[in-house]
Amino acid sequence: MRMDPVRALASIREELDRRGHNRVRIVVVTKTHGPELIETLLKAGHREFGENRFTEARAKFALVHAQAIQPIYHHLGPLQSGFARNLPGLFHVVHGVSSASALESLLKAARRHFEATGEGMQYLMQLNLTAESSKLGGMSEEQFLQCRESLPSEEALTWRGFMTMGPTDQDAKRTSEVFRRLRQIRDEHLPDGELSMGMSGDWQLAVEEGATIVRIGTAITGTRAGGPWMPESG
Ligand SMILES: *Cc1c(COP(=O)(O)O)cnc(C)c1O
């Protein structure tokens, strides 16, 4: 399906405003699409973009020509220890932290990056509250409670909130319950923290439950290609 991403984004923005959620941030998920999509949206005044593969993002961001607006890049999807050290300098916000060892690697790299550049990063803890075992990542509430006291938060790497994904079957009632539970956890543990929840199929439910960041791909970009974007294919 061909879409005009600038118009699709504008109509989601309008719907958010109409529903009284004008402060909700939209991260446009550009995975599998080329650098020109990011450029087009930057030119239209949009700043925040999400990607889930490090190698794809590194090649792509290098080809995005500088615009008047500086992008903010969000890393989505499970953070793996092996890749965590590569993220500083490329990404500004990391949404998928659900392992202590990956967080440890990210912290070391973020400190080095901060010493060299003065630029800090932010991260969100990813919880899986669906009772599904999932390759999409996320720790259980119990696991979160166990590591909660030792979560780092400093200038180089600030803990800024929580992220979750709804149930895969997208059942509306259960999806809302999952989002509501994440909000309760946020209220208890980091009251002014961000809530990254809601994608193309469930962002309306997420904002009703208090999402502060929605991550929207296909509803803005149209269907995704089968695999990652590569420079030679772009
Ligand atoms: C791909 C992806 C999205 C966007 O999904 P859509 O259904 O295309 O909106 C959001 N969050 C994460 C973690 C993703 O991997």
JSON list of C-alpha atoms and ligand atoms in Angstrom, two decimals:
[
{"chain": "A", "resi": 1, "resn": "MET", "atom": "CA", "xyz": [0.00, 0.00, 0.00]},
{"chain": "A", "resi": 2, "resn": "ARG", "atom": "CA", "xyz": [1.39, 3.43, -0.98]},
{"chain": "A", "resi": 3, "resn": "MET", "atom": "CA", "xyz": [0.89, 6.11, 1.63]},
{"chain": "A", "resi": 4, "resn": "ASP", "atom": "CA", "xyz": [1.88, 9.68, 2.07]},
{"chain": "A", "resi": 5, "resn": "PRO", "atom": "CA", "xyz": [3.76, 9.47, 5.39]},
{"chain": "A", "resi": 6, "resn": "VAL", "atom": "CA", "xyz": [3.65, 13.22, 6.02]},
{"chain": "A", "resi": 7, "resn": "ARG", "atom": "CA", "xyz": [-0.14, 13.25, 5.71]},
{"chain": "A", "resi": 8, "resn": "ALA", "atom": "CA", "xyz": [-0.58, 10.02, 7.68]},
{"chain": "A", "resi": 9, "resn": "LEU", "atom": "CA", "xyz": [1.53, 11.43, 10.51]},
{"chain": "A", "resi": 10, "resn": "ALA", "atom": "CA", "xyz": [-0.39, 14.72, 10.46]},
{"chain": "A", "resi": 11, "resn": "SER", "atom": "CA", "xyz": [-3.73, 12.94, 10.71]},
{"chain": "A", "resi": 12, "resn": "ILE", "atom": "CA", "xyz": [-2.56, 10.86, 13.70]},
{"chain": "A", "resi": 13, "resn": "ARG", "atom": "CA", "xyz": [-1.28, 14.07, 15.32]},
{"chain": "A", "resi": 14, "resn": "GLU", "atom": "CA", "xyz": [-4.69, 15.70, 14.72]},
{"chain": "A", "resi": 15, "resn": "GLU", "atom": "CA", "xyz": [-6.50, 12.72, 16.20]},
{"chain": "A", "resi": 16, "resn": "LEU", "atom": "CA", "xyz": [-4.27, 12.84, 19.29]},
{"chain": "A", "resi": 17, "resn": "ASP", "atom": "CA", "xyz": [-4.98, 16.54, 19.70]},
{"chain": "A", "resi": 18, "resn": "ARG", "atom": "CA", "xyz": [-8.70, 15.98, 19.25]},
{"chain": "A", "resi": 19, "resn": "ARG", "atom": "CA", "xyz": [-8.68, 13.31, 21.96]},
{"chain": "A", "resi": 20, "resn": "GLY", "atom": "CA", "xyz": [-6.90, 15.69, 24.33]},
{"chain": "A", "resi": 21, "resn": "HIS", "atom": "CA", "xyz": [-3.48, 14.03, 24.06]},
{"chain": "A", "resi": 22, "resn": "ASN", "atom": "CA", "xyz": [-1.52, 16.83, 22.44]},
{"chain": "A", "resi": 23, "resn": "ARG", "atom": "CA", "xyz": [1.56, 16.13, 24.60]},
{"chain": "A", "resi": 24, "resn": "VAL", "atom": "CA", "xyz": [1.96, 12.51, 23.49]},
{"chain": "A", "resi": 25, "resn": "ARG", "atom": "CA", "xyz": [5.19, 12.03, 21.51]},
{"chain": "A", "resi": 26, "resn": "ILE", "atom": "CA", "xyz": [5.12, 10.05, 18.27]},
{"chain": "A", "resi": 27, "resn": "VAL", "atom": "CA", "xyz": [8.15, 7.94, 17.38]},
{"chain": "A", "resi": 28, "resn": "VAL", "atom": "CA", "xyz": [7.88, 7.09, 13.67]},
{"chain": "A", "resi": 29, "resn": "VAL", "atom": "CA", "xyz": [9.25, 3.57, 13.20]},
{"chain": "A", "resi": 30, "resn": "THR", "atom": "CA", "xyz": [11.26, 3.58, 9.96]},
{"chain": "A", "resi": 31, "resn": "LYS", "atom": "CA", "xyz": [12.78, 0.06, 10.02]},
{"chain": "A", "resi": 32, "resn": "THR", "atom": "CA", "xyz": [13.07, -1.53, 6.52]},
{"chain": "A", "resi": 33, "resn": "HIS", "atom": "CA", "xyz": [12.63, 1.92, 4.89]},
{"chain": "A", "resi": 34, "resn": "GLY", "atom": "CA", "xyz": [15.46, 4.00, 3.43]},
{"chain": "A", "resi": 35, "resn": "PRO", "atom": "CA", "xyz": [17.04, 7.27, 4.65]},
{"chain": "A", "resi": 36, "resn": "GLU", "atom": "CA", "xyz": [14.86, 9.37, 2.34]},
{"chain": "A", "resi": 37, "resn": "LEU", "atom": "CA", "xyz": [11.81, 8.61, 4.48]},
{"chain": "A", "resi": 38, "resn": "ILE", "atom": "CA", "xyz": [13.56, 10.08, 7.54]},
{"chain": "A", "resi": 39, "resn": "GLU", "atom": "CA", "xyz": [14.63, 13.11, 5.47]},
{"chain": "A", "resi": 40, "resn": "THR", "atom": "CA", "xyz": [11.09, 13.70, 4.21]},
{"chain": "A", "resi": 41, "resn": "LEU", "atom": "CA", "xyz": [9.68, 13.66, 7.73]},
{"chain": "A", "resi": 42, "resn": "LEU", "atom": "CA", "xyz": [12.49, 15.83, 9.12]},
{"chain": "A", "resi": 43, "resn": "LYS", "atom": "CA", "xyz": [11.74, 18.39, 6.41]},
{"chain": "A", "resi": 44, "resn": "ALA", "atom": "CA", "xyz": [8.10, 18.29, 7.48]},
{"chain": "A", "resi": 45, "resn": "GLY", "atom": "CA", "xyz": [9.17, 19.15, 11.04]},
{"chain": "A", "resi": 46, "resn": "HIS", "atom": "CA", "xyz": [9.14, 15.70, 12.67]},
{"chain": "A", "resi": 47, "resn": "ARG", "atom": "CA", "xyz": [12.05, 14.76, 14.98]},
{"chain": "A", "resi": 48, "resn": "GLU", "atom": "CA", "xyz": [11.63, 11.32, 16.54]},
{"chain": "A", "resi": 49, "resn": "PHE", "atom": "CA", "xyz": [12.38, 8.06, 14.74]},
{"chain": "A", "resi": 50, "resn": "GLY", "atom": "CA", "xyz": [12.64, 4.42, 15.81]},
{"chain": "A", "resi": 51, "resn": "GLU", "atom": "CA", "xyz": [14.73, 1.54, 14.48]},
{"chain": "A", "resi": 52, "resn": "ASN", "atom": "CA", "xyz": [15.29, -1.97, 15.77]},
{"chain": "A", "resi": 53, "resn": "ARG", "atom": "CA", "xyz": [18.45, -3.21, 14.01]},
{"chain": "A", "resi": 54, "resn": "PHE", "atom": "CA", "xyz": [21.81, -1.68, 14.83]},
{"chain": "A", "resi": 55, "resn": "THR", "atom": "CA", "xyz": [23.53, -2.42, 11.51]},
{"chain": "A", "resi": 56, "resn": "GLU", "atom": "CA", "xyz": [20.59, -1.19, 9.45]},
{"chain": "A", "resi": 57, "resn": "ALA", "atom": "CA", "xyz": [20.31, 1.99, 11.51]},
{"chain": "A", "resi": 58, "resn": "ARG", "atom": "CA", "xyz": [24.04, 2.77, 11.38]},
{"chain": "A", "resi": 59, "resn": "ALA", "atom": "CA", "xyz": [24.15, 2.54, 7.57]},
{"chain": "A", "resi": 60, "resn": "LYS", "atom": "CA", "xyz": [20.89, 4.48, 7.19]},
{"chain": "A", "resi": 61, "resn": "PHE", "atom": "CA", "xyz": [21.52, 7.35, 9.63]},
{"chain": "A", "resi": 62, "resn": "ALA", "atom": "CA", "xyz": [24.87, 8.03, 7.92]},
{"chain": "A", "resi": 63, "resn": "LEU", "atom": "CA", "xyz": [22.96, 8.76, 4.70]},
{"chain": "A", "resi": 64, "resn": "VAL", "atom": "CA", "xyz": [20.39, 11.13, 6.21]},
{"chain": "A", "resi": 65, "resn": "HIS", "atom": "CA", "xyz": [21.40, 14.62, 5.08]},
{"chain": "A", "resi": 66, "resn": "ALA", "atom": "CA", "xyz": [21.50, 17.23, 7.82]},
{"chain": "A", "resi": 67, "resn": "GLN", "atom": "CA", "xyz": [18.30, 19.24, 8.05]},
{"chain": "A", "resi": 68, "resn": "ALA", "atom": "CA", "xyz": [17.28, 22.27, 10.10]},
{"chain": "A", "resi": 69, "resn": "ILE", "atom": "CA", "xyz": [15.84, 19.88, 12.68]},
{"chain": "A", "resi": 70, "resn": "GLN", "atom": "CA", "xyz": [18.13, 17.43, 14.50]},
{"chain": "A", "resi": 71, "resn": "PRO", "atom": "CA", "xyz": [16.66, 13.94, 14.72]},
{"chain": "A", "resi": 72, "resn": "ILE", "atom": "CA", "xyz": [16.17, 12.04, 17.98]},
{"chain": "A", "resi": 73, "resn": "TYR", "atom": "CA", "xyz": [16.77, 8.34, 17.35]},
{"chain": "A", "resi": 74, "resn": "HIS", "atom": "CA", "xyz": [15.07, 5.66, 19.46]},
{"chain": "A", "resi": 75, "resn": "HIS", "atom": "CA", "xyz": [16.34, 2.08, 19.66]},
{"chain": "A", "resi": 76, "resn": "LEU", "atom": "CA", "xyz": [13.42, -0.38, 19.85]},
{"chain": "A", "resi": 77, "resn": "GLY", "atom": "CA", "xyz": [13.31, -4.09, 20.40]},
{"chain": "A", "resi": 78, "resn": "PRO", "atom": "CA", "xyz": [15.27, -6.23, 22.84]},
{"chain": "A", "resi": 79, "resn": "LEU", "atom": "CA", "xyz": [18.63, -4.79, 23.87]},
{"chain": "A", "resi": 80, "resn": "GLN", "atom": "CA", "xyz": [21.29, -7.49, 23.54]},
{"chain": "A", "resi": 81, "resn": "SER", "atom": "CA", "xyz": [24.58, -7.40, 25.45]},
{"chain": "A", "resi": 82, "resn": "GLY", "atom": "CA", "xyz": [26.63, -7.90, 22.31]},
{"chain": "A", "resi": 83, "resn": "PHE", "atom": "CA", "xyz": [25.20, -4.80, 20.62]},
{"chain": "A", "resi": 84, "resn": "ALA", "atom": "CA", "xyz": [24.62, -2.52, 23.60]},
{"chain": "A", "resi": 85, "resn": "ARG", "atom": "CA", "xyz": [28.07, -0.95, 23.46]},
{"chain": "A", "resi": 86, "resn": "ASN", "atom": "CA", "xyz": [27.46, 0.20, 19.87]},
{"chain": "A", "resi": 87, "resn": "LEU", "atom": "CA", "xyz": [24.40, 2.30, 20.62]},
{"chain": "A", "resi": 88, "resn": "PRO", "atom": "CA", "xyz": [25.87, 5.48, 22.17]},
{"chain": "A", "resi": 89, "resn": "GLY", "atom": "CA", "xyz": [26.55, 8.06, 19.47]},
{"chain": "A", "resi": 90, "resn": "LEU", "atom": "CA", "xyz": [23.89, 6.52, 17.24]},
{"chain": "A", "resi": 91, "resn": "PHE", "atom": "CA", "xyz": [20.78, 6.40, 19.42]},
{"chain": "A", "resi": 92, "resn": "HIS", "atom": "CA", "xyz": [19.50, 8.82, 22.04]},
{"chain": "A", "resi": 93, "resn": "VAL", "atom": "CA", "xyz": [16.82, 6.72, 23.73]},
{"chain": "A", "resi": 94, "resn": "VAL", "atom": "CA", "xyz": [16.93, 2.93, 24.25]},
{"chain": "A", "resi": 95, "resn": "HIS", "atom": "CA", "xyz": [13.46, 1.39, 24.79]},
{"chain": "A", "resi": 96, "resn": "GLY", "atom": "CA", "xyz": [14.14, -2.33, 25.12]},
{"chain": "A", "resi": 97, "resn": "VAL", "atom": "CA", "xyz": [16.20, -2.81, 28.30]},
{"chain": "A", "resi": 98, "resn": "SER", "atom": "CA", "xyz": [15.26, -6.10, 29.94]},
{"chain": "A", "resi": 99, "resn": "SER", "atom": "CA", "xyz": [18.53, -7.69, 31.00]},
{"chain": "A", "resi": 100, "resn": "ALA", "atom": "CA", "xyz": [20.98, -6.59, 33.68]},
{"chain": "A", "resi": 101, "resn": "SER", "atom": "CA", "xyz": [24.03, -7.61, 31.64]},
{"chain": "A", "resi": 102, "resn": "ALA", "atom": "CA", "xyz": [22.91, -5.67, 28.56]},
{"chain": "A", "resi": 103, "resn": "LEU", "atom": "CA", "xyz": [22.24, -2.64, 30.76]},
{"chain": "A", "resi": 104, "resn": "GLU", "atom": "CA", "xyz": [25.73, -3.00, 32.24]},
{"chain": "A", "resi": 105, "resn": "SER", "atom": "CA", "xyz": [27.32, -2.95, 28.76]},
{"chain": "A", "resi": 106, "resn": "LEU", "atom": "CA", "xyz": [25.18, 0.01, 27.74]},
{"chain": "A", "resi": 107, "resn": "LEU", "atom": "CA", "xyz": [26.17, 1.93, 30.88]},
{"chain": "A", "resi": 108, "resn": "LYS", "atom": "CA", "xyz": [29.91, 1.42, 30.29]},
{"chain": "A", "resi": 109, "resn": "ALA", "atom": "CA", "xyz": [29.62, 2.58, 26.70]},
{"chain": "A", "resi": 110, "resn": "ALA", "atom": "CA", "xyz": [27.34, 5.50, 27.62]},
{"chain": "A", "resi": 111, "resn": "ARG", "atom": "CA", "xyz": [29.88, 6.71, 30.20]},
{"chain": "A", "resi": 112, "resn": "ARG", "atom": "CA", "xyz": [32.69, 6.63, 27.62]},
{"chain": "A", "resi": 113, "resn": "HIS", "atom": "CA", "xyz": [30.49, 8.49, 25.15]},
{"chain": "A", "resi": 114, "resn": "PHE", "atom": "CA", "xyz": [29.53, 11.06, 27.77]},
{"chain": "A", "resi": 115, "resn": "GLU", "atom": "CA", "xyz": [33.15, 11.70, 28.71]},
{"chain": "A", "resi": 116, "resn": "ALA", "atom": "CA", "xyz": [34.11, 12.19, 25.09]},
{"chain": "A", "resi": 117, "resn": "THR", "atom": "CA", "xyz": [31.13, 14.29, 23.96]},
{"chain": "A", "resi": 118, "resn": "GLY", "atom": "CA", "xyz": [29.11, 15.48, 26.96]},
{"chain": "A", "resi": 119, "resn": "GLU", "atom": "CA", "xyz": [26.03, 13.82, 25.43]},
{"chain": "A", "resi": 120, "resn": "GLY", "atom": "CA", "xyz": [23.87, 11.74, 27.73]},
{"chain": "A", "resi": 121, "resn": "MET", "atom": "CA", "xyz": [21.46, 8.98, 26.76]},
{"chain": "A", "resi": 122, "resn": "GLN", "atom": "CA", "xyz": [18.17, 7.75, 28.19]},
{"chain": "A", "resi": 123, "resn": "TYR", "atom": "CA", "xyz": [16.72, 4.28, 28.62]},
{"chain": "A", "resi": 124, "resn": "LEU", "atom": "CA", "xyz": [13.35, 2.68, 29.32]},
{"chain": "A", "resi": 125, "resn": "MET", "atom": "CA", "xyz": [12.82, -0.64, 31.09]},
{"chain": "A", "resi": 126, "resn": "GLN", "atom": "CA", "xyz": [10.84, -3.06, 28.92]},
{"chain": "A", "resi": 127, "resn": "LEU", "atom": "CA", "xyz": [8.30, -5.18, 30.78]},
{"chain": "A", "resi": 128, "resn": "ASN", "atom": "CA", "xyz": [6.34, -8.10, 29.39]},
{"chain": "A", "resi": 129, "resn": "LEU", "atom": "CA", "xyz": [2.98, -8.10, 31.16]},
{"chain": "A", "resi": 130, "resn": "THR", "atom": "CA", "xyz": [1.09, -10.33, 28.70]},
{"chain": "A", "resi": 131, "resn": "ALA", "atom": "CA", "xyz": [1.88, -13.73, 30.27]},
{"chain": "A", "resi": 132, "resn": "GLU", "atom": "CA", "xyz": [3.05, -14.81, 26.79]},
{"chain": "A", "resi": 133, "resn": "SER", "atom": "CA", "xyz": [6.61, -15.99, 26.46]},
{"chain": "A", "resi": 134, "resn": "SER", "atom": "CA", "xyz": [7.96, -13.74, 23.79]},
{"chain": "A", "resi": 135, "resn": "LYS", "atom": "CA", "xyz": [10.93, -13.17, 21.50]},
{"chain": "A", "resi": 136, "resn": "LEU", "atom": "CA", "xyz": [9.94, -9.53, 21.60]},
{"chain": "A", "resi": 137, "resn": "GLY", "atom": "CA", "xyz": [11.67, -9.13, 24.95]},
{"chain": "A", "resi": 138, "resn": "GLY", "atom": "CA", "xyz": [10.68, -7.65, 28.25]},
{"chain": "A", "resi": 139, "resn": "MET", "atom": "CA", "xyz": [11.12, -8.79, 31.83]},
{"chain": "A", "resi": 140, "resn": "SER", "atom": "CA", "xyz": [8.35, -9.88, 34.17]},
{"chain": "A", "resi": 141, "resn": "GLU", "atom": "CA", "xyz": [7.14, -7.62, 36.93]},
{"chain": "A", "resi": 142, "resn": "GLU", "atom": "CA", "xyz": [8.92, -9.87, 39.48]},
{"chain": "A", "resi": 143, "resn": "GLN", "atom": "CA", "xyz": [12.21, -9.56, 37.61]},
{"chain": "A", "resi": 144, "resn": "PHE", "atom": "CA", "xyz": [11.77, -5.82, 37.49]},
{"chain": "A", "resi": 145, "resn": "LEU", "atom": "CA", "xyz": [11.17, -5.62, 41.23]},
{"chain": "A", "resi": 146, "resn": "GLN", "atom": "CA", "xyz": [14.35, -7.61, 41.82]},
{"chain": "A", "resi": 147, "resn": "CYS", "atom": "CA", "xyz": [16.57, -5.22, 39.88]},
{"chain": "A", "resi": 148, "resn": "ARG", "atom": "CA", "xyz": [14.67, -2.01, 40.58]},
{"chain": "A", "resi": 149, "resn": "GLU", "atom": "CA", "xyz": [16.98, -0.78, 43.37]},
{"chain": "A", "resi": 150, "resn": "SER", "atom": "CA", "xyz": [20.10, -1.25, 41.30]},
{"chain": "A", "resi": 151, "resn": "LEU", "atom": "CA", "xyz": [18.98, 0.48, 38.10]},
{"chain": "A", "resi": 152, "resn": "PRO", "atom": "CA", "xyz": [21.56, 3.10, 37.14]},
{"chain": "A", "resi": 153, "resn": "SER", "atom": "CA", "xyz": [20.48, 6.66, 36.50]},
{"chain": "A", "resi": 154, "resn": "GLU", "atom": "CA", "xyz": [23.12, 9.32, 35.97]},
{"chain": "A", "resi": 155, "resn": "GLU", "atom": "CA", "xyz": [23.99, 12.04, 33.49]},
{"chain": "A", "resi": 156, "resn": "ALA", "atom": "CA", "xyz": [25.53, 9.61, 31.02]},
{"chain": "A", "resi": 157, "resn": "LEU", "atom": "CA", "xyz": [22.55, 7.26, 31.11]},
{"chain": "A", "resi": 158, "resn": "THR", "atom": "CA", "xyz": [19.27, 8.32, 32.68]},
{"chain": "A", "resi": 159, "resn": "TRP", "atom": "CA", "xyz": [16.45, 5.91, 33.51]},
{"chain": "A", "resi": 160, "resn": "ARG", "atom": "CA", "xyz": [13.46, 7.71, 31.99]},
{"chain": "A", "resi": 161, "resn": "GLY", "atom": "CA", "xyz": [10.57, 5.24, 32.14]},
{"chain": "A", "resi": 162, "resn": "PHE", "atom": "CA", "xyz": [8.97, 2.05, 30.86]},
{"chain": "A", "resi": 163, "resn": "MET", "atom": "CA", "xyz": [8.10, 0.38, 27.60]},
{"chain": "A", "resi": 164, "resn": "THR", "atom": "CA", "xyz": [5.79, -2.51, 26.77]},
{"chain": "A", "resi": 165, "resn": "MET", "atom": "CA", "xyz": [4.04, -4.30, 23.92]},
{"chain": "A", "resi": 166, "resn": "GLY", "atom": "CA", "xyz": [0.41, -5.40, 24.00]},
{"chain": "A", "resi": 167, "resn": "PRO", "atom": "CA", "xyz": [-0.71, -9.04, 23.57]},
{"chain": "A", "resi": 168, "resn": "THR", "atom": "CA", "xyz": [0.00, -10.46, 20.10]},
{"chain": "A", "resi": 169, "resn": "ASP", "atom": "CA", "xyz": [-3.67, -11.28, 19.45]},
{"chain": "A", "resi": 170, "resn": "GLN", "atom": "CA", "xyz": [-4.48, -7.56, 19.97]},
{"chain": "A", "resi": 171, "resn": "ASP", "atom": "CA", "xyz": [-7.58, -8.35, 22.03]},
{"chain": "A", "resi": 172, "resn": "ALA", "atom": "CA", "xyz": [-8.74, -4.85, 23.02]},
{"chain": "A", "resi": 173, "resn": "LYS", "atom": "CA", "xyz": [-9.72, -5.63, 26.58]},
{"chain": "A", "resi": 174, "resn": "ARG", "atom": "CA", "xyz": [-6.51, -7.46, 27.45]},
{"chain": "A", "resi": 175, "resn": "THR", "atom": "CA", "xyz": [-4.42, -4.88, 25.61]},
{"chain": "A", "resi": 176, "resn": "SER", "atom": "CA", "xyz": [-5.93, -2.10, 27.73]},
{"chain": "A", "resi": 177, "resn": "GLU", "atom": "CA", "xyz": [-5.32, -4.14, 30.90]},
{"chain": "A", "resi": 178, "resn": "VAL", "atom": "CA", "xyz": [-1.64, -4.56, 30.04]},
{"chain": "A", "resi": 179, "resn": "PHE", "atom": "CA", "xyz": [-1.24, -0.82, 29.36]},
{"chain": "A", "resi": 180, "resn": "ARG", "atom": "CA", "xyz": [-3.11, 0.07, 32.57]},
{"chain": "A", "resi": 181, "resn": "ARG", "atom": "CA", "xyz": [-0.84, -2.23, 34.60]},
{"chain": "A", "resi": 182, "resn": "LEU", "atom": "CA", "xyz": [2.29, -0.61, 33.15]},
{"chain": "A", "resi": 183, "resn": "ARG", "atom": "CA", "xyz": [0.94, 2.78, 34.10]},
{"chain": "A", "resi": 184, "resn": "GLN", "atom": "CA", "xyz": [0.38, 1.60, 37.70]},
{"chain": "A", "resi": 185, "resn": "ILE", "atom": "CA", "xyz": [3.94, 0.30, 37.85]},
{"chain": "A", "resi": 186, "resn": "ARG", "atom": "CA", "xyz": [5.21, 3.61, 36.47]},
{"chain": "A", "resi": 187, "resn": "ASP", "atom": "CA", "xyz": [3.14, 5.60, 38.99]},
{"chain": "A", "resi": 188, "resn": "GLU", "atom": "CA", "xyz": [4.62, 3.56, 41.81]},
{"chain": "A", "resi": 189, "resn": "HIS", "atom": "CA", "xyz": [8.27, 3.49, 40.76]},
{"chain": "A", "resi": 190, "resn": "LEU", "atom": "CA", "xyz": [8.94, 6.54, 38.58]},
{"chain": "A", "resi": 191, "resn": "PRO", "atom": "CA", "xyz": [5.93, 8.85, 38.78]},
{"chain": "A", "resi": 192, "resn": "ASP", "atom": "CA", "xyz": [7.11, 11.36, 36.19]},
{"chain": "A", "resi": 193, "resn": "GLY", "atom": "CA", "xyz": [8.58, 8.69, 33.91]},
{"chain": "A", "resi": 194, "resn": "GLU", "atom": "CA", "xyz": [7.68, 8.05, 30.28]},
{"chain": "A", "resi": 195, "resn": "LEU", "atom": "CA", "xyz": [5.28, 5.29, 29.18]},
{"chain": "A", "resi": 196, "resn": "SER", "atom": "CA", "xyz": [6.23, 3.99, 25.74]},
{"chain": "A", "resi": 197, "resn": "MET", "atom": "CA", "xyz": [3.26, 1.89, 24.67]},
{"chain": "A", "resi": 198, "resn": "GLY", "atom": "CA", "xyz": [1.04, 1.63, 21.61]},
{"chain": "A", "resi": 199, "resn": "MET", "atom": "CA", "xyz": [1.83, 0.86, 17.97]},
{"chain": "A", "resi": 200, "resn": "SER", "atom": "CA", "xyz": [-0.15, 1.15, 14.69]},
{"chain": "A", "resi": 201, "resn": "GLY", "atom": "CA", "xyz": [-2.84, -1.29, 15.83]},
{"chain": "A", "resi": 202, "resn": "ASP", "atom": "CA", "xyz": [-3.32, -0.21, 19.43]},
{"chain": "A", "resi": 203, "resn": "TRP", "atom": "CA", "xyz": [-2.12, 3.35, 19.95]},
{"chain": "A", "resi": 204, "resn": "GLN", "atom": "CA", "xyz": [-5.65, 4.65, 20.62]},
{"chain": "A", "resi": 205, "resn": "LEU", "atom": "CA", "xyz": [-5.98, 2.18, 23.53]},
{"chain": "A", "resi": 206, "resn": "ALA", "atom": "CA", "xyz": [-2.50, 3.10, 24.77]},
{"chain": "A", "resi": 207, "resn": "VAL", "atom": "CA", "xyz": [-3.13, 6.84, 24.96]},
{"chain": "A", "resi": 208, "resn": "GLU", "atom": "CA", "xyz": [-6.40, 6.25, 26.81]},
{"chain": "A", "resi": 209, "resn": "GLU", "atom": "CA", "xyz": [-4.29, 4.41, 29.42]},
{"chain": "A", "resi": 210, "resn": "GLY", "atom": "CA", "xyz": [-1.74, 7.20, 29.68]},
{"chain": "A", "resi": 211, "resn": "ALA", "atom": "CA", "xyz": [0.96, 6.50, 27.07]},
{"chain": "A", "resi": 212, "resn": "THR", "atom": "CA", "xyz": [3.39, 9.41, 26.76]},
{"chain": "A", "resi": 213, "resn": "ILE", "atom": "CA", "xyz": [5.19, 7.94, 23.72]},
{"chain": "A", "resi": 214, "resn": "VAL", "atom": "CA", "xyz": [3.61, 5.90, 20.92]},
{"chain": "A", "resi": 215, "resn": "ARG", "atom": "CA", "xyz": [5.75, 3.96, 18.42]},
{"chain": "A", "resi": 216, "resn": "ILE", "atom": "CA", "xyz": [4.05, 3.95, 15.04]},
{"chain": "A", "resi": 217, "resn": "GLY", "atom": "CA", "xyz": [5.32, 2.27, 11.89]},
{"chain": "A", "resi": 218, "resn": "THR", "atom": "CA", "xyz": [2.99, 0.89, 9.23]},
{"chain": "A", "resi": 219, "resn": "ALA", "atom": "CA", "xyz": [0.12, 3.31, 9.93]},
{"chain": "A", "resi": 220, "resn": "ILE", "atom": "CA", "xyz": [2.48, 6.08, 8.78]},
{"chain": "A", "resi": 221, "resn": "THR", "atom": "CA", "xyz": [4.93, 4.39, 6.41]},
{"chain": "A", "resi": 222, "resn": "GLY", "atom": "CA", "xyz": [2.68, 1.80, 4.75]},
{"chain": "A", "resi": 223, "resn": "THR", "atom": "CA", "xyz": [3.61, -1.89, 4.50]},
{"chain": "A", "resi": 224, "resn": "ARG", "atom": "CA", "xyz": [7.17, -2.82, 5.43]},
{"chain": "A", "resi": 225, "resn": "ALA", "atom": "CA", "xyz": [9.57, -4.57, 3.07]},
{"chain": "A", "resi": 226, "resn": "GLY", "atom": "CA", "xyz": [10.29, -8.19, 3.98]},
{"chain": "A", "resi": 227, "resn": "GLY", "atom": "CA", "xyz": [13.78, -7.58, 5.33]},
{"chain": "A", "resi": 228, "resn": "PRO", "atom": "CA", "xyz": [16.04, -4.85, 6.63]},
{"chain": "A", "resi": 229, "resn": "TRP", "atom": "CA", "xyz": [16.93, -1.91, 4.42]},
{"chain": "A", "resi": 230, "resn": "MET", "atom": "CA", "xyz": [20.49, -2.14, 3.03]},
{"chain": "A", "resi": 231, "resn": "PRO", "atom": "CA", "xyz": [22.54, 0.66, 1.45]},
{"chain": "A", "resi": 232, "resn": "GLU", "atom": "CA", "xyz": [22.88, -1.15, -1.89]},
{"chain": "A", "resi": 233, "resn": "SER", "atom": "CA", "xyz": [19.11, -1.65, -2.11]},
{"chain": "A", "resi": 234, "resn": "GLY", "atom": "CA", "xyz": [18.34, 1.96, -1.22]},
{"chain": "B", "resi": 1, "resn": "LIG", "atom": "C1", "xyz": [8.13, -2.42, 14.50]},
{"chain": "B", "resi": 1, "resn": "LIG", "atom": "C2", "xyz": [7.88, -1.94, 15.87]},
{"chain": "B", "resi": 1, "resn": "LIG", "atom": "C3", "xyz": [6.88, -0.97, 16.13]},
{"chain": "B", "resi": 1, "resn": "LIG", "atom": "C4", "xyz": [5.98, -0.40, 15.06]},
{"chain": "B", "resi": 1, "resn": "LIG", "atom": "O1", "xyz": [5.04, -1.36, 14.67]},
{"chain": "B", "resi": 1, "resn": "LIG", "atom": "P1", "xyz": [3.80, -1.00, 13.70]},
{"chain": "B", "resi": 1, "resn": "LIG", "atom": "O2", "xyz": [2.83, -2.07, 13.97]},
{"chain": "B", "resi": 1, "resn": "LIG", "atom": "O3", "xyz": [4.33, -1.01, 12.31]},
{"chain": "B", "resi": 1, "resn": "LIG", "atom": "O4", "xyz": [3.31, 0.34, 14.10]},
{"chain": "B", "resi": 1, "resn": "LIG", "atom": "C5", "xyz": [6.74, -0.54, 17.43]},
{"chain": "B", "resi": 1, "resn": "LIG", "atom": "N1", "xyz": [7.49, -1.02, 18.44]},
{"chain": "B", "resi": 1, "resn": "LIG", "atom": "C6", "xyz": [8.45, -1.95, 18.23]},
{"chain": "B", "resi": 1, "resn": "LIG", "atom": "C7", "xyz": [9.24, -2.45, 19.38]},
{"chain": "B", "resi": 1, "resn": "LIG", "atom": "C8", "xyz": [8.66, -2.45, 16.96]},
{"chain": "B", "resi": 1, "resn": "LIG", "atom": "O5", "xyz": [9.60, -3.39, 16.77]}
]
